[in-house]
Backbone as a chain_set.jsonl record, in Angstrom:
{"seq": "XXXXXXXXXXXXXXXXXXXXXXXXXXXXXXXXXXXXXXXXXXXXXXXXXXXXXXXXXXXXXXXXXXXXXXXXXXXXXXXXXXXXXXXXXXXXXXXXXXXX", "coords": {"N": [[0.846, -1.183, 0.0], [0.494, 2.222, -0.757], [2.248, 4.628, 1.14], [1.168, 7.189, 1.239], [-1.525, 6.807, 1.096], [-2.401, 5.979, 3.505], [-4.345, 6.379, 6.49], [-4.102, 9.22, 8.457], [-3.413, 9.748, 11.85], [-3.592, 11.707, 14.752], [-2.118, 11.439, 17.817], [-2.352, 12.003, 21.227], [-0.709, 11.795, 24.402], [0.878, 9.553, 24.039], [2.972, 8.242, 25.381], [1.924, 7.335, 27.711], [0.022, 4.919, 29.717], [-2.389, 4.037, 28.318], [-1.791, 5.182, 25.868], [0.47, 3.746, 24.995], [-0.659, 1.242, 24.561], [-2.389, 1.872, 22.471], [-0.504, 2.634, 20.525], [0.691, 0.143, 20.069], [-1.417, -1.185, 18.832], [-1.636, 0.344, 16.477], [0.85, -0.217, 15.412], [0.485, -2.799, 14.508], [-1.1, -2.277, 12.378], [0.206, -0.925, 10.342], [0.077, -0.758, 7.609], [-2.238, 0.576, 7.098], [-2.472, 2.864, 8.689], [-1.011, 5.974, 9.648], [0.794, 7.511, 12.191], [0.923, 10.413, 14.125], [2.513, 11.305, 16.898], [2.234, 13.041, 19.895], [4.535, 13.796, 22.302], [5.689, 14.327, 25.552], [8.671, 16.178, 26.208], [10.285, 14.866, 28.196], [12.662, 13.03, 30.199], [11.696, 10.501, 30.996], [9.469, 10.078, 29.267], [10.73, 10.179, 26.77], [12.327, 7.921, 26.972], [10.374, 5.906, 27.134], [9.092, 6.161, 24.61], [11.099, 5.462, 22.916], [10.98, 2.752, 22.581], [9.457, 2.383, 20.379], [10.838, 3.051, 18.138], [11.266, 1.574, 15.85], [8.918, 1.641, 14.458], [7.647, 2.159, 11.434], [5.537, 3.686, 10.666], [5.244, 5.809, 12.37], [5.501, 9.098, 13.568], [7.147, 11.14, 15.748], [6.505, 13.896, 17.793], [8.06, 16.024, 19.901], [6.762, 17.748, 22.4], [4.344, 19.715, 24.262], [0.89, 19.66, 25.366], [0.054, 22.227, 25.963], [1.05, 24.001, 24.171], [-0.35, 25.74, 21.963], [-0.136, 26.445, 19.162], [1.604, 24.48, 18.073], [0.17, 22.147, 18.638], [-2.132, 22.662, 17.146], [-1.041, 22.624, 14.538], [-0.407, 19.905, 14.305], [-2.958, 18.76, 14.547], [-4.195, 19.749, 12.239], [-2.882, 18.312, 10.296], [-3.863, 15.777, 10.501], [-6.372, 13.192, 10.05], [-7.892, 11.949, 11.951], [-8.22, 12.465, 15.509], [-6.911, 11.286, 18.449], [-7.284, 11.907, 21.576], [-5.742, 11.304, 24.34], [-4.125, 12.325, 26.17], [-3.052, 13.68, 29.33], [-3.487, 16.35, 29.992], [-5.434, 19.107, 29.028], [-5.622, 21.284, 26.148], [-7.241, 23.411, 26.475], [-6.74, 24.937, 28.638], [-5.228, 27.181, 28.223], [-4.933, 30.348, 26.673], [-7.627, 30.837, 26.053], [-8.795, 28.929, 24.46], [-10.894, 27.093, 24.899], [-13.148, 28.748, 24.96], [-13.279, 29.495, 22.302], [-14.338, 27.308, 21.066], [-17.006, 27.215, 21.555]], "CA": [[0.0, 0.0, 0.0], [1.203, 3.491, -0.818], [2.187, 5.322, 2.437], [0.327, 8.384, 1.142], [-2.939, 6.442, 1.174], [-2.74, 5.597, 4.883], [-5.087, 7.361, 7.276], [-3.224, 9.854, 9.439], [-4.009, 9.92, 13.172], [-2.812, 12.464, 15.73], [-2.286, 10.796, 19.114], [-1.75, 12.642, 22.396], [-0.548, 10.852, 25.508], [1.436, 8.317, 23.479], [3.901, 7.574, 26.306], [1.182, 6.87, 28.884], [-0.445, 3.524, 29.676], [-3.307, 3.832, 27.192], [-1.083, 5.558, 24.645], [1.323, 2.628, 24.569], [-1.555, 0.207, 24.014], [-2.852, 2.365, 21.174], [0.623, 2.52, 19.599], [0.844, -1.276, 19.703], [-2.467, -1.488, 17.847], [-1.263, 0.978, 15.209], [2.013, -0.946, 14.889], [-0.068, -3.958, 13.798], [-1.877, -1.793, 11.23], [1.074, 0.048, 9.665], [-0.32, -0.648, 6.209], [-3.451, 1.391, 6.986], [-2.449, 4.083, 9.498], [0.193, 6.739, 9.955], [0.541, 8.118, 13.494], [1.697, 11.545, 14.629], [2.376, 11.191, 18.353], [2.747, 14.136, 20.707], [5.189, 13.214, 23.471], [6.395, 15.302, 26.384], [10.123, 16.043, 26.069], [10.904, 14.511, 29.478], [13.503, 11.843, 30.13], [10.859, 9.305, 31.1], [8.674, 9.877, 28.054], [11.667, 9.86, 25.682], [12.718, 6.521, 27.163], [9.221, 5.071, 26.775], [8.795, 6.208, 23.172], [12.221, 4.816, 22.225], [10.558, 1.369, 22.277], [8.703, 2.387, 19.126], [11.698, 3.607, 17.085], [11.184, 0.753, 14.641], [7.603, 1.806, 13.816], [7.814, 2.972, 10.231], [4.358, 4.536, 10.482], [5.164, 6.708, 13.526], [6.259, 10.346, 13.635], [7.069, 11.643, 17.12], [6.693, 15.328, 18.005], [8.325, 16.268, 21.319], [6.161, 19.024, 22.799], [3.259, 19.429, 25.205], [-0.446, 20.077, 24.948], [-0.227, 23.639, 26.22], [1.566, 24.794, 23.054], [-1.509, 25.772, 21.069], [0.213, 26.447, 17.739], [2.145, 23.176, 17.682], [-0.94, 21.186, 18.655], [-2.975, 22.97, 15.99], [-0.367, 22.122, 13.335], [-0.573, 18.443, 14.276], [-4.374, 18.473, 14.292], [-4.483, 20.051, 10.83], [-2.259, 17.28, 9.448], [-4.467, 14.466, 10.763], [-7.776, 12.947, 9.749], [-8.483, 11.63, 13.256], [-7.51, 12.872, 16.723], [-7.133, 10.471, 19.644], [-6.758, 12.721, 22.672], [-5.701, 10.571, 25.604], [-3.156, 13.006, 27.023], [-3.596, 14.002, 30.648], [-3.757, 17.78, 30.145], [-6.118, 19.651, 27.864], [-5.119, 22.556, 25.656], [-8.22, 24.452, 26.788], [-6.295, 25.688, 29.808], [-4.418, 28.328, 27.866], [-5.267, 31.129, 25.5], [-9.045, 30.94, 25.775], [-9.165, 27.965, 23.424], [-12.206, 26.536, 25.211], [-14.178, 29.713, 24.559], [-13.388, 29.544, 20.843], [-15.076, 26.133, 20.602], [-18.441, 27.37, 21.829]], "C": [[0.888, 1.242, 0.0], [1.101, 4.199, 0.531], [1.297, 6.559, 2.412], [-1.156, 8.063, 1.255], [-3.352, 5.989, 2.576], [-3.488, 6.737, 5.571], [-4.179, 7.9, 8.369], [-3.996, 10.162, 10.722], [-3.053, 10.727, 14.038], [-3.145, 11.901, 17.101], [-1.6, 11.608, 20.204], [-1.651, 11.601, 23.508], [0.082, 9.534, 25.092], [2.345, 7.56, 24.44], [3.212, 7.076, 27.575], [0.716, 5.43, 28.716], [-1.348, 3.243, 28.479], [-2.607, 4.125, 25.874], [-0.213, 4.443, 24.105], [0.486, 1.498, 23.971], [-2.042, 0.603, 22.616], [-1.729, 2.259, 20.139], [0.842, 1.077, 19.15], [-0.2, -1.688, 18.663], [-2.124, -0.892, 16.485], [-0.033, 0.316, 14.592], [1.534, -2.136, 14.043], [-0.804, -3.56, 12.514], [-1.099, -0.744, 10.429], [0.715, 0.228, 8.193], [-1.504, 0.295, 6.018], [-3.377, 2.733, 7.687], [-1.051, 4.665, 9.631], [-0.121, 7.507, 11.236], [1.497, 9.281, 13.734], [1.467, 11.539, 16.128], [3.01, 12.388, 19.043], [3.259, 13.547, 22.016], [5.893, 14.32, 24.239], [7.903, 15.093, 26.258], [10.821, 15.782, 27.41], [11.752, 13.26, 29.288], [12.697, 10.566, 30.132], [10.107, 9.037, 29.803], [9.554, 9.567, 26.84], [12.096, 8.396, 25.756], [11.595, 5.576, 26.739], [9.046, 5.019, 25.261], [9.914, 5.573, 22.349], [11.881, 3.365, 21.84], [9.879, 1.253, 20.908], [9.516, 2.948, 17.958], [11.59, 2.845, 15.768], [9.832, 0.861, 13.926], [7.734, 2.727, 12.615], [6.64, 3.917, 9.996], [4.171, 5.528, 11.636], [6.072, 7.915, 13.35], [6.059, 10.903, 15.038], [7.369, 13.134, 17.125], [6.893, 15.517, 19.504], [7.86, 17.68, 21.666], [5.124, 18.71, 23.866], [1.965, 20.074, 24.748], [-0.747, 21.549, 25.179], [0.332, 24.547, 25.128], [0.525, 24.768, 21.931], [-1.113, 25.647, 19.6], [0.765, 25.105, 17.27], [1.062, 22.106, 17.658], [-1.837, 21.415, 17.437], [-2.354, 22.459, 14.691], [-0.537, 20.605, 13.194], [-2.011, 18.057, 13.944], [-4.695, 18.682, 12.814], [-3.908, 19.006, 9.875], [-2.98, 15.935, 9.532], [-5.93, 14.409, 10.333], [-8.548, 12.644, 11.028], [-7.59, 12.152, 14.373], [-7.899, 11.922, 17.847], [-6.471, 11.209, 20.8], [-6.855, 11.926, 23.972], [-4.6, 11.114, 26.502], [-3.834, 13.49, 28.292], [-3.974, 15.463, 30.834], [-4.422, 18.274, 28.874], [-5.557, 20.987, 27.44], [-6.071, 23.702, 25.959], [-7.785, 25.316, 27.965], [-5.656, 27.016, 29.449], [-5.006, 29.058, 26.654], [-6.738, 31.22, 25.155], [-9.539, 29.97, 24.719], [-10.556, 27.396, 23.658], [-13.336, 27.452, 24.793], [-14.368, 29.717, 23.046], [-14.153, 28.351, 20.277], [-16.579, 26.275, 20.772], [-19.154, 28.092, 20.72]], "O": [[1.911, 1.288, 0.684], [-0.006, 4.37, 1.04], [0.733, 6.94, 3.438], [-1.964, 8.963, 1.487], [-4.514, 5.656, 2.807], [-3.28, 7.911, 5.263], [-3.564, 7.137, 9.113], [-5.077, 10.751, 10.691], [-1.85, 10.465, 14.059], [-4.307, 11.883, 17.507], [-0.401, 11.874, 20.119], [-2.423, 10.643, 23.542], [-0.155, 8.506, 25.726], [2.475, 6.342, 24.321], [3.855, 6.458, 28.423], [0.983, 4.799, 27.693], [-1.096, 2.311, 27.714], [-2.798, 3.415, 24.886], [-0.161, 4.217, 22.896], [0.887, 0.875, 22.988], [-2.097, -0.223, 21.704], [-1.969, 1.843, 19.006], [1.144, 0.824, 17.984], [0.095, -2.441, 17.735], [-2.3, -1.545, 15.456], [0.106, 0.295, 13.369], [2.109, -2.436, 12.996], [-1.094, -4.407, 11.669], [-1.681, 0.206, 9.905], [1.022, 1.263, 7.602], [-1.752, 0.762, 4.906], [-4.119, 3.652, 7.342], [-0.056, 3.946, 9.713], [-1.197, 8.095, 11.352], [2.71, 9.155, 13.57], [0.342, 11.747, 16.584], [4.175, 12.71, 18.808], [2.519, 12.887, 22.746], [6.601, 15.143, 23.66], [8.366, 13.954, 26.207], [11.834, 16.41, 27.716], [11.572, 12.52, 28.32], [12.976, 9.648, 29.362], [10.104, 7.915, 29.298], [9.165, 8.778, 25.978], [12.212, 7.719, 24.734], [11.836, 4.572, 26.069], [8.872, 3.94, 24.695], [9.693, 5.188, 21.201], [12.437, 2.825, 20.883], [9.749, 0.16, 20.358], [8.958, 3.282, 16.913], [11.801, 3.414, 14.697], [9.634, 0.228, 12.889], [7.912, 3.936, 12.766], [6.749, 4.853, 9.204], [3.067, 6.027, 11.854], [7.252, 7.782, 13.027], [4.925, 11.114, 15.467], [8.354, 13.584, 16.54], [6.001, 15.208, 20.294], [8.48, 18.67, 21.278], [5.029, 17.572, 24.326], [1.954, 20.923, 23.857], [-1.721, 22.066, 24.632], [0.103, 25.756, 25.165], [0.532, 23.887, 21.072], [-1.685, 24.838, 18.87], [0.425, 24.644, 16.181], [1.037, 21.259, 16.766], [-2.249, 20.46, 16.778], [-3.058, 21.92, 13.837], [-0.779, 20.094, 12.1], [-2.252, 17.141, 13.158], [-5.395, 17.87, 12.21], [-4.406, 18.843, 8.762], [-2.729, 15.048, 8.715], [-6.622, 15.424, 10.261], [-9.707, 13.031, 11.173], [-6.375, 12.27, 14.216], [-9.08, 11.772, 18.159], [-5.254, 11.144, 20.979], [-7.903, 11.88, 24.616], [-4.189, 10.467, 27.466], [-5.049, 13.685, 28.321], [-4.72, 15.784, 31.759], [-4.021, 17.902, 27.771], [-5.067, 21.749, 28.274], [-5.73, 24.86, 25.719], [-8.419, 26.332, 28.248], [-5.556, 27.897, 30.303], [-5.514, 28.429, 25.725], [-7.074, 31.647, 24.05], [-10.606, 30.178, 24.141], [-11.322, 27.233, 22.708], [-14.373, 26.985, 24.321], [-15.48, 29.916, 22.558], [-14.575, 28.385, 19.121], [-17.342, 25.514, 20.177], [-20.365, 28.302, 20.798]]}, "num_chains": 1, "name": "protein.A"}
């Protein structure tokens, strides 16, 4: 399958418990999905995500959910958003108000 025909998913919380399970599922479906994973740039999260270095369908972005512009760029690149990160971007910049 052409990599350009895969469905692109933006995943937050990729280094957490649920995030790791989700990554394992996407690893099994590399022919159908491309994953953009937002990962905190902490030592622990970098160590966790290193386990997935061999995933050819994974792009890791080291940042956090409070960076509105970076999150928005990732969202715009994806067809689906799986938000399982622990912190919401609505905390900063009045983002929550803009959704109403």
